[in-house]
Amino acid sequence: MANALQQLIRERLDRKGWSYGDVARRGGVPRSTVHHLATTDRVVRMPQATTLEGLAKGLELPLDTVRRAAAEACGIHVYGTPAGPDADGTAAPATDPEVDLLIASVQQLSAEDRRHVAALVESLLGRSAPSAPSAPEK
């Protein structure tokens, strides 16, 4: 069974009558990269941001669509909803793809590693929080 990224690429190629080379030229990515992503059953790590951007451009699809398919192909569930209208027709806020990816990736860590990540985040938040001004001495 094809993964989400394979399905997305193959469907787009079939629909538009494009080749891997067509997508590669339009997106500015190597043909071998397009071929690899379209034929590899299990993507072991998330492709680089520039690769995803080029693939999205070459496929003429929104970056978020390609990024979500790539994440799913890697076994990462991306939380949040893509930007666009909600069921009631109002605009949904765009989610930050880096935050979505971080949240999803943390679930794949061991319990001990998650504790380390939590400690790092707490440390970074404490460090970046503005310190309260000290009271003047009398």
mmCIF file with all atom_site columns, C-alpha atoms in Angstrom:
data_model
loop_
_atom_site.group_PDB
_atom_site.id
_atom_site.type_symbol
_atom_site.label_atom_id
_atom_site.label_alt_id
_atom_site.label_comp_id
_atom_site.label_asym_id
_atom_site.label_entity_id
_atom_site.label_seq_id
_atom_site.pdbx_PDB_ins_code
_atom_site.Cartn_x
_atom_site.Cartn_y
_atom_site.Cartn_z
_atom_site.occupancy
_atom_site.B_iso_or_equiv
_atom_site.pdbx_formal_charge
_atom_site.auth_seq_id
_atom_site.auth_comp_id
_atom_site.auth_asym_id
_atom_site.auth_atom_id
_atom_site.pdbx_PDB_model_num
ATOM 1   C CA . MET A 1 1   ? 0.000   0.000  0.000   1.00 0.00 ? 1   MET A CA 1
ATOM 2   C CA . ALA A 1 2   ? 1.342   3.412  -0.954  1.00 0.00 ? 2   ALA A CA 1
ATOM 3   C CA . ASN A 1 3   ? 2.032   5.986  1.744   1.00 0.00 ? 3   ASN A CA 1
ATOM 4   C CA . ALA A 1 4   ? 0.335   9.408  1.759   1.00 0.00 ? 4   ALA A CA 1
ATOM 5   C CA . LEU A 1 5   ? 3.159   11.192 -0.063  1.00 0.00 ? 5   LEU A CA 1
ATOM 6   C CA . GLN A 1 6   ? 3.374   8.512  -2.757  1.00 0.00 ? 6   GLN A CA 1
ATOM 7   C CA . GLN A 1 7   ? -0.381  8.711  -3.270  1.00 0.00 ? 7   GLN A CA 1
ATOM 8   C CA . LEU A 1 8   ? -0.293  12.485 -3.506  1.00 0.00 ? 8   LEU A CA 1
ATOM 9   C CA . ILE A 1 9   ? 2.533   12.525 -6.047  1.00 0.00 ? 9   ILE A CA 1
ATOM 10  C CA . ARG A 1 10  ? 1.161   9.684  -8.157  1.00 0.00 ? 10  ARG A CA 1
ATOM 11  C CA . GLU A 1 11  ? -2.346  11.121 -8.200  1.00 0.00 ? 11  GLU A CA 1
ATOM 12  C CA . ARG A 1 12  ? -1.031  14.510 -9.296  1.00 0.00 ? 12  ARG A CA 1
ATOM 13  C CA . LEU A 1 13  ? 1.190   12.997 -12.008 1.00 0.00 ? 13  LEU A CA 1
ATOM 14  C CA . ASP A 1 14  ? -1.691  10.909 -13.353 1.00 0.00 ? 14  ASP A CA 1
ATOM 15  C CA . ARG A 1 15  ? -4.157  13.801 -13.273 1.00 0.00 ? 15  ARG A CA 1
ATOM 16  C CA . LYS A 1 16  ? -1.836  16.269 -15.001 1.00 0.00 ? 16  LYS A CA 1
ATOM 17  C CA . GLY A 1 17  ? -0.017  13.800 -17.267 1.00 0.00 ? 17  GLY A CA 1
ATOM 18  C CA . TRP A 1 18  ? 3.341   14.892 -15.830 1.00 0.00 ? 18  TRP A CA 1
ATOM 19  C CA . SER A 1 19  ? 6.600   13.003 -15.402 1.00 0.00 ? 19  SER A CA 1
ATOM 20  C CA . TYR A 1 20  ? 9.010   13.107 -12.460 1.00 0.00 ? 20  TYR A CA 1
ATOM 21  C CA . GLY A 1 21  ? 11.199  15.368 -14.613 1.00 0.00 ? 21  GLY A CA 1
ATOM 22  C CA . ASP A 1 22  ? 8.324   17.801 -15.210 1.00 0.00 ? 22  ASP A CA 1
ATOM 23  C CA . VAL A 1 23  ? 7.737   18.164 -11.469 1.00 0.00 ? 23  VAL A CA 1
ATOM 24  C CA . ALA A 1 24  ? 11.465  18.442 -10.791 1.00 0.00 ? 24  ALA A CA 1
ATOM 25  C CA . ARG A 1 25  ? 11.971  21.218 -13.362 1.00 0.00 ? 25  ARG A CA 1
ATOM 26  C CA . ARG A 1 26  ? 9.004   23.248 -12.135 1.00 0.00 ? 26  ARG A CA 1
ATOM 27  C CA . GLY A 1 27  ? 9.986   22.841 -8.495  1.00 0.00 ? 27  GLY A CA 1
ATOM 28  C CA . GLY A 1 28  ? 13.736  23.204 -8.836  1.00 0.00 ? 28  GLY A CA 1
ATOM 29  C CA . VAL A 1 29  ? 14.454  19.858 -7.175  1.00 0.00 ? 29  VAL A CA 1
ATOM 30  C CA . PRO A 1 30  ? 16.414  16.911 -8.555  1.00 0.00 ? 30  PRO A CA 1
ATOM 31  C CA . ARG A 1 31  ? 14.426  14.393 -10.587 1.00 0.00 ? 31  ARG A CA 1
ATOM 32  C CA . SER A 1 32  ? 15.951  11.645 -8.440  1.00 0.00 ? 32  SER A CA 1
ATOM 33  C CA . THR A 1 33  ? 14.403  13.253 -5.341  1.00 0.00 ? 33  THR A CA 1
ATOM 34  C CA . VAL A 1 34  ? 10.936  13.354 -6.888  1.00 0.00 ? 34  VAL A CA 1
ATOM 35  C CA . HIS A 1 35  ? 11.336  9.738  -8.048  1.00 0.00 ? 35  HIS A CA 1
ATOM 36  C CA . HIS A 1 36  ? 12.581  8.635  -4.612  1.00 0.00 ? 36  HIS A CA 1
ATOM 37  C CA . LEU A 1 37  ? 9.690   10.274 -2.750  1.00 0.00 ? 37  LEU A CA 1
ATOM 38  C CA . ALA A 1 38  ? 7.172   8.873  -5.235  1.00 0.00 ? 38  ALA A CA 1
ATOM 39  C CA . THR A 1 39  ? 8.455   5.300  -5.043  1.00 0.00 ? 39  THR A CA 1
ATOM 40  C CA . THR A 1 40  ? 9.803   4.790  -1.514  1.00 0.00 ? 40  THR A CA 1
ATOM 41  C CA . ASP A 1 41  ? 7.354   2.804  0.595   1.00 0.00 ? 41  ASP A CA 1
ATOM 42  C CA . ARG A 1 42  ? 8.599   4.105  3.939   1.00 0.00 ? 42  ARG A CA 1
ATOM 43  C CA . VAL A 1 43  ? 9.990   7.595  4.307   1.00 0.00 ? 43  VAL A CA 1
ATOM 44  C CA . VAL A 1 44  ? 12.288  7.333  7.330   1.00 0.00 ? 44  VAL A CA 1
ATOM 45  C CA . ARG A 1 45  ? 12.700  11.026 8.022   1.00 0.00 ? 45  ARG A CA 1
ATOM 46  C CA . MET A 1 46  ? 10.957  14.203 7.087   1.00 0.00 ? 46  MET A CA 1
ATOM 47  C CA . PRO A 1 47  ? 12.310  15.724 3.858   1.00 0.00 ? 47  PRO A CA 1
ATOM 48  C CA . GLN A 1 48  ? 14.038  19.087 4.206   1.00 0.00 ? 48  GLN A CA 1
ATOM 49  C CA . ALA A 1 49  ? 11.871  22.207 4.064   1.00 0.00 ? 49  ALA A CA 1
ATOM 50  C CA . THR A 1 50  ? 13.416  23.282 0.743   1.00 0.00 ? 50  THR A CA 1
ATOM 51  C CA . THR A 1 51  ? 12.617  19.873 -0.764  1.00 0.00 ? 51  THR A CA 1
ATOM 52  C CA . LEU A 1 52  ? 9.001   20.117 0.371   1.00 0.00 ? 52  LEU A CA 1
ATOM 53  C CA . GLU A 1 53  ? 8.733   23.671 -0.962  1.00 0.00 ? 53  GLU A CA 1
ATOM 54  C CA . GLY A 1 54  ? 10.121  22.616 -4.337  1.00 0.00 ? 54  GLY A CA 1
ATOM 55  C CA . LEU A 1 55  ? 7.888   19.563 -4.480  1.00 0.00 ? 55  LEU A CA 1
ATOM 56  C CA . ALA A 1 56  ? 4.829   21.671 -3.666  1.00 0.00 ? 56  ALA A CA 1
ATOM 57  C CA . LYS A 1 57  ? 5.783   24.165 -6.367  1.00 0.00 ? 57  LYS A CA 1
ATOM 58  C CA . GLY A 1 58  ? 6.465   21.412 -8.882  1.00 0.00 ? 58  GLY A CA 1
ATOM 59  C CA . LEU A 1 59  ? 3.167   19.667 -8.117  1.00 0.00 ? 59  LEU A CA 1
ATOM 60  C CA . GLU A 1 60  ? 1.313   23.005 -8.023  1.00 0.00 ? 60  GLU A CA 1
ATOM 61  C CA . LEU A 1 61  ? -0.110  22.172 -4.610  1.00 0.00 ? 61  LEU A CA 1
ATOM 62  C CA . PRO A 1 62  ? -0.180  24.120 -1.332  1.00 0.00 ? 62  PRO A CA 1
ATOM 63  C CA . LEU A 1 63  ? 2.932   23.571 0.776   1.00 0.00 ? 63  LEU A CA 1
ATOM 64  C CA . ASP A 1 64  ? 0.805   22.536 3.749   1.00 0.00 ? 64  ASP A CA 1
ATOM 65  C CA . THR A 1 65  ? -0.761  19.704 1.706   1.00 0.00 ? 65  THR A CA 1
ATOM 66  C CA . VAL A 1 66  ? 2.644   18.326 0.723   1.00 0.00 ? 66  VAL A CA 1
ATOM 67  C CA . ARG A 1 67  ? 4.073   18.809 4.237   1.00 0.00 ? 67  ARG A CA 1
ATOM 68  C CA . ARG A 1 68  ? 1.173   16.907 5.819   1.00 0.00 ? 68  ARG A CA 1
ATOM 69  C CA . ALA A 1 69  ? 1.474   14.043 3.327   1.00 0.00 ? 69  ALA A CA 1
ATOM 70  C CA . ALA A 1 70  ? 5.231   13.828 3.991   1.00 0.00 ? 70  ALA A CA 1
ATOM 71  C CA . ALA A 1 71  ? 4.694   13.828 7.751   1.00 0.00 ? 71  ALA A CA 1
ATOM 72  C CA . GLU A 1 72  ? 2.105   11.082 7.473   1.00 0.00 ? 72  GLU A CA 1
ATOM 73  C CA . ALA A 1 73  ? 4.472   9.072  5.244   1.00 0.00 ? 73  ALA A CA 1
ATOM 74  C CA . CYS A 1 74  ? 7.042   9.302  8.064   1.00 0.00 ? 74  CYS A CA 1
ATOM 75  C CA . GLY A 1 75  ? 4.494   8.068  10.592  1.00 0.00 ? 75  GLY A CA 1
ATOM 76  C CA . ILE A 1 76  ? 4.004   11.483 12.166  1.00 0.00 ? 76  ILE A CA 1
ATOM 77  C CA . HIS A 1 77  ? 0.490   12.656 12.915  1.00 0.00 ? 77  HIS A CA 1
ATOM 78  C CA . VAL A 1 78  ? 0.252   16.401 12.387  1.00 0.00 ? 78  VAL A CA 1
ATOM 79  C CA . TYR A 1 79  ? -2.123  18.106 14.758  1.00 0.00 ? 79  TYR A CA 1
ATOM 80  C CA . GLY A 1 80  ? -4.206  21.131 13.974  1.00 0.00 ? 80  GLY A CA 1
ATOM 81  C CA . THR A 1 81  ? -6.132  21.957 10.895  1.00 0.00 ? 81  THR A CA 1
ATOM 82  C CA . PRO A 1 82  ? -4.843  23.525 7.733   1.00 0.00 ? 82  PRO A CA 1
ATOM 83  C CA . ALA A 1 83  ? -5.749  27.123 7.103   1.00 0.00 ? 83  ALA A CA 1
ATOM 84  C CA . GLY A 1 84  ? -8.985  27.583 5.257   1.00 0.00 ? 84  GLY A CA 1
ATOM 85  C CA . PRO A 1 85  ? -12.674 27.947 5.879   1.00 0.00 ? 85  PRO A CA 1
ATOM 86  C CA . ASP A 1 86  ? -14.293 26.102 8.766   1.00 0.00 ? 86  ASP A CA 1
ATOM 87  C CA . ALA A 1 87  ? -17.552 24.223 8.341   1.00 0.00 ? 87  ALA A CA 1
ATOM 88  C CA . ASP A 1 88  ? -19.461 27.447 9.033   1.00 0.00 ? 88  ASP A CA 1
ATOM 89  C CA . GLY A 1 89  ? -17.544 29.291 6.287   1.00 0.00 ? 89  GLY A CA 1
ATOM 90  C CA . THR A 1 90  ? -15.408 31.423 8.586   1.00 0.00 ? 90  THR A CA 1
ATOM 91  C CA . ALA A 1 91  ? -11.667 31.436 8.125   1.00 0.00 ? 91  ALA A CA 1
ATOM 92  C CA . ALA A 1 92  ? -9.809  29.013 10.375  1.00 0.00 ? 92  ALA A CA 1
ATOM 93  C CA . PRO A 1 93  ? -6.539  30.261 11.819  1.00 0.00 ? 93  PRO A CA 1
ATOM 94  C CA . ALA A 1 94  ? -3.423  28.862 10.167  1.00 0.00 ? 94  ALA A CA 1
ATOM 95  C CA . THR A 1 95  ? -1.383  26.527 12.298  1.00 0.00 ? 95  THR A CA 1
ATOM 96  C CA . ASP A 1 96  ? 2.379   26.790 12.567  1.00 0.00 ? 96  ASP A CA 1
ATOM 97  C CA . PRO A 1 97  ? 3.785   23.740 10.752  1.00 0.00 ? 97  PRO A CA 1
ATOM 98  C CA . GLU A 1 98  ? 6.912   23.672 12.931  1.00 0.00 ? 98  GLU A CA 1
ATOM 99  C CA . VAL A 1 99  ? 4.792   23.520 16.078  1.00 0.00 ? 99  VAL A CA 1
ATOM 100 C CA . ASP A 1 100 ? 2.610   20.788 14.571  1.00 0.00 ? 100 ASP A CA 1
ATOM 101 C CA . LEU A 1 101 ? 5.669   18.765 13.632  1.00 0.00 ? 101 LEU A CA 1
ATOM 102 C CA . LEU A 1 102 ? 7.278   19.209 17.055  1.00 0.00 ? 102 LEU A CA 1
ATOM 103 C CA . ILE A 1 103 ? 4.134   18.102 18.858  1.00 0.00 ? 103 ILE A CA 1
ATOM 104 C CA . ALA A 1 104 ? 3.762   15.067 16.650  1.00 0.00 ? 104 ALA A CA 1
ATOM 105 C CA . SER A 1 105 ? 7.437   14.130 16.906  1.00 0.00 ? 105 SER A CA 1
ATOM 106 C CA . VAL A 1 106 ? 7.493   14.270 20.694  1.00 0.00 ? 106 VAL A CA 1
ATOM 107 C CA . GLN A 1 107 ? 4.978   11.424 20.798  1.00 0.00 ? 107 GLN A CA 1
ATOM 108 C CA . GLN A 1 108 ? 7.542   9.130  19.192  1.00 0.00 ? 108 GLN A CA 1
ATOM 109 C CA . LEU A 1 109 ? 10.069  9.679  21.992  1.00 0.00 ? 109 LEU A CA 1
ATOM 110 C CA . SER A 1 110 ? 10.512  7.420  24.994  1.00 0.00 ? 110 SER A CA 1
ATOM 111 C CA . ALA A 1 111 ? 9.064   8.580  28.308  1.00 0.00 ? 111 ALA A CA 1
ATOM 112 C CA . GLU A 1 112 ? 12.553  9.477  29.547  1.00 0.00 ? 112 GLU A CA 1
ATOM 113 C CA . ASP A 1 113 ? 13.342  11.484 26.416  1.00 0.00 ? 113 ASP A CA 1
ATOM 114 C CA . ARG A 1 114 ? 10.002  13.322 26.711  1.00 0.00 ? 114 ARG A CA 1
ATOM 115 C CA . ARG A 1 115 ? 10.981  14.339 30.258  1.00 0.00 ? 115 ARG A CA 1
ATOM 116 C CA . HIS A 1 116 ? 14.259  15.735 28.884  1.00 0.00 ? 116 HIS A CA 1
ATOM 117 C CA . VAL A 1 117 ? 12.393  17.678 26.207  1.00 0.00 ? 117 VAL A CA 1
ATOM 118 C CA . ALA A 1 118 ? 9.959   19.023 28.817  1.00 0.00 ? 118 ALA A CA 1
ATOM 119 C CA . ALA A 1 119 ? 12.862  20.138 31.013  1.00 0.00 ? 119 ALA A CA 1
ATOM 120 C CA . LEU A 1 120 ? 14.522  21.840 28.040  1.00 0.00 ? 120 LEU A CA 1
ATOM 121 C CA . VAL A 1 121 ? 11.311  23.666 27.124  1.00 0.00 ? 121 VAL A CA 1
ATOM 122 C CA . GLU A 1 122 ? 10.796  24.795 30.724  1.00 0.00 ? 122 GLU A CA 1
ATOM 123 C CA . SER A 1 123 ? 14.400  26.011 30.824  1.00 0.00 ? 123 SER A CA 1
ATOM 124 C CA . LEU A 1 124 ? 14.020  27.918 27.552  1.00 0.00 ? 124 LEU A CA 1
ATOM 125 C CA . LEU A 1 125 ? 10.735  29.460 28.636  1.00 0.00 ? 125 LEU A CA 1
ATOM 126 C CA . GLY A 1 126 ? 12.246  30.508 31.956  1.00 0.00 ? 126 GLY A CA 1
ATOM 127 C CA . ARG A 1 127 ? 15.258  31.975 30.231  1.00 0.00 ? 127 ARG A CA 1
ATOM 128 C CA . SER A 1 128 ? 13.261  33.921 27.686  1.00 0.00 ? 128 SER A CA 1
ATOM 129 C CA . ALA A 1 129 ? 10.688  35.227 30.153  1.00 0.00 ? 129 ALA A CA 1
ATOM 130 C CA . PRO A 1 130 ? 11.349  38.863 31.035  1.00 0.00 ? 130 PRO A CA 1
ATOM 131 C CA . SER A 1 131 ? 12.590  39.162 34.563  1.00 0.00 ? 131 SER A CA 1
ATOM 132 C CA . ALA A 1 132 ? 10.629  41.343 36.926  1.00 0.00 ? 132 ALA A CA 1
ATOM 133 C CA . PRO A 1 133 ? 12.348  44.614 37.779  1.00 0.00 ? 133 PRO A CA 1
ATOM 134 C CA . SER A 1 134 ? 13.843  44.518 41.226  1.00 0.00 ? 134 SER A CA 1
ATOM 135 C CA . ALA A 1 135 ? 12.564  46.907 43.837  1.00 0.00 ? 135 ALA A CA 1
ATOM 136 C CA . PRO A 1 136 ? 14.812  49.923 44.432  1.00 0.00 ? 136 PRO A CA 1
ATOM 137 C CA . GLU A 1 137 ? 16.874  49.700 47.587  1.00 0.00 ? 137 GLU A CA 1
ATOM 138 C CA . LYS A 1 138 ? 16.178  52.217 50.350  1.00 0.00 ? 138 LYS A CA 1
#
